XYZ file of C-alpha atoms in Angstrom:
184
model
C 0.606 -25.057 217.457
C 3.675 -24.633 219.663
C 5.169 -27.898 218.402
C 4.985 -26.866 214.739
C 1.768 -28.713 213.955
C -0.312 -26.984 211.286
C -3.751 -26.246 212.730
C -5.294 -24.214 209.913
C -4.589 -23.052 206.373
C -6.537 -20.720 204.123
C -7.777 -21.401 200.575
C -4.875 -19.383 199.117
C -2.532 -22.110 200.401
C -4.359 -24.609 198.208
C -4.218 -22.346 195.168
C -0.515 -21.518 195.556
C 0.832 -24.959 196.516
C -1.636 -27.384 194.948
C -1.982 -29.133 198.322
C -5.381 -29.323 199.965
C -5.734 -28.011 203.474
C -6.879 -31.441 204.601
C -3.571 -32.947 203.432
C -1.589 -30.700 205.802
C -3.710 -29.880 208.834
C -2.349 -31.920 211.732
C 1.075 -32.393 210.158
C 4.336 -30.699 211.147
C 5.244 -27.598 209.097
C 8.832 -28.817 208.703
C 7.758 -31.298 206.017
C 6.761 -28.379 203.774
C 10.051 -26.499 204.150
C 13.013 -26.967 201.816
C 15.789 -28.778 203.768
C 18.285 -25.961 203.139
C 15.872 -23.488 204.793
C 14.978 -25.690 207.754
C 17.476 -24.090 210.150
C 16.111 -20.617 209.364
C 12.503 -21.831 209.633
C 13.181 -23.384 213.033
C 14.952 -20.268 214.308
C 12.141 -17.976 213.117
C 9.532 -20.265 214.712
C 11.425 -20.273 218.020
C 11.742 -16.486 217.974
C 7.996 -16.097 217.477
C 7.346 -18.526 220.342
C 9.603 -16.355 222.541
C 7.412 -13.364 221.632
C 10.042 -11.609 219.516
C 9.016 -9.312 216.675
C 10.327 -10.563 213.340
C 10.790 -8.755 210.073
C 9.400 -10.587 207.032
C 11.606 -13.536 206.081
C 11.850 -15.851 203.096
C 11.572 -19.623 203.018
C 11.295 -22.144 200.234
C 8.406 -24.546 200.561
C 7.363 -27.488 198.424
C 4.347 -27.433 196.166
C 2.469 -30.657 195.533
C 4.157 -30.801 192.118
C 7.511 -31.086 193.899
C 8.708 -27.683 192.773
C 10.172 -25.304 195.305
C 8.238 -22.068 195.857
C 9.625 -18.997 197.602
C 7.401 -17.485 200.228
C 7.794 -14.245 202.120
C 6.506 -14.908 205.626
C 5.244 -12.617 208.343
C 4.727 -14.365 211.664
C 3.311 -13.295 215.021
C 2.618 -15.205 218.222
C -0.763 -16.844 218.728
C -2.056 -16.256 222.244
C -4.505 -18.233 224.333
C -5.389 -16.925 227.797
C -2.374 -14.597 227.676
C 0.080 -17.387 226.866
C 1.867 -17.966 223.540
C 0.626 -21.276 222.179
C 1.707 -21.087 218.570
C 2.306 -18.916 215.551
C 0.042 -17.140 213.103
C 1.679 -16.621 209.767
C 0.927 -14.993 206.490
C 2.887 -15.912 203.391
C 3.101 -14.381 199.957
C 4.320 -16.347 196.954
C 7.328 -14.408 195.664
C 8.712 -17.187 193.445
C 8.335 -15.184 190.213
C 9.941 -12.129 191.817
C 12.910 -14.170 193.069
C 13.350 -15.736 189.613
C 13.306 -12.271 188.018
C 15.824 -10.985 190.591
C 18.126 -13.939 189.865
C 17.853 -13.371 186.112
C 18.565 -9.676 186.582
C 21.634 -10.471 188.712
C 22.912 -12.898 186.066
C 22.323 -10.377 183.285
C 23.998 -7.647 185.299
C 27.026 -9.881 185.920
C 27.213 -10.720 182.206
C 26.976 -7.041 181.247
C 29.659 -6.201 183.809
C 31.982 -8.809 182.267
C 31.403 -7.378 178.797
C 31.921 -3.767 179.902
C 34.985 -4.616 181.942
C 36.623 -6.469 179.053
C 36.102 -3.722 176.463
C 39.169 -1.778 175.407
C 37.021 1.294 174.804
C 36.079 3.578 177.651
C 32.397 3.363 178.553
C 30.470 5.156 181.266
C 26.792 5.623 182.006
C 25.014 8.639 183.410
C 21.905 9.172 185.468
C 19.390 11.924 184.708
C 21.557 14.424 186.566
C 24.681 13.665 184.527
C 26.374 11.727 187.314
C 28.285 8.524 186.546
C 26.414 5.366 187.527
C 28.959 2.990 186.003
C 32.442 3.343 184.569
C 34.431 0.553 183.003
C 38.152 0.109 183.776
C 39.218 1.375 180.333
C 37.333 4.664 180.814
C 38.791 5.188 184.277
C 42.331 4.493 183.003
C 41.892 6.831 180.000
C 40.696 9.612 182.278
C 43.362 9.071 184.921
C 40.933 8.241 187.718
C 39.816 5.146 189.580
C 36.312 3.831 189.018
C 35.469 4.785 192.613
C 36.652 8.369 191.944
C 34.161 8.702 189.079
C 31.024 6.927 190.344
C 28.474 9.499 191.503
C 30.427 12.421 190.051
C 28.980 14.894 187.508
C 30.875 13.774 184.403
C 30.591 17.079 182.546
C 32.421 18.862 185.315
C 34.989 16.031 185.519
C 35.703 15.911 181.773
C 34.445 18.998 179.969
C 34.929 21.691 182.565
C 36.752 24.035 180.198
C 37.264 24.704 176.491
C 40.694 24.301 174.852
C 41.374 28.012 175.423
C 40.718 27.593 179.178
C 37.355 29.391 179.280
C 34.525 27.620 181.131
C 32.486 25.122 179.123
C 28.936 25.393 180.512
C 27.043 22.138 180.849
C 24.159 23.641 178.848
C 26.450 23.917 175.779
C 27.722 20.338 176.064
C 26.430 18.055 173.285
C 26.809 14.949 175.456
C 24.746 16.530 178.234
C 22.125 17.689 175.702
C 21.909 14.219 174.117
C 21.216 12.361 177.349
C 18.934 15.158 178.595
C 16.599 15.366 175.589
C 17.900 12.659 173.224
C 17.899 15.059 170.257
C 21.557 15.972 169.692
């Protein structure tokens, strides 16, 4: 309803949250929302009531167990006789995805700390031989900044010519061959 009262919930709500529909129908949605997300929830609700189109948004809600779940919400106005009277929403439980994203961010930060603290030069390549990461030691050894090297074809940056000055084709490069087919 337009005042935030829950008027209906589907069976998936029960499965995801552990709450029965009967426990929440007639109550205000704000009681389900994590306090830190309440401002966003209120703003999104008001936007829907004004008839604005919203992109999907994320809110934490409480399960019956007390744990916080992350939902990705899509909301549209509910009309009655041409007038907006409330909101229809669909939510997907993305708690596991958010946990995986957080773990990946933490692991990435830890790996970055390790790579940045190494005294040896380390860089990584994509399938096209372009640098996707370069640690500070590698950039310093090569006389470039990290930003100069990211996205650049490393063979051309480092192995462009043989000691006698003749061109060193990428196809002859053992490093290129090793990351291309893993055999050298």
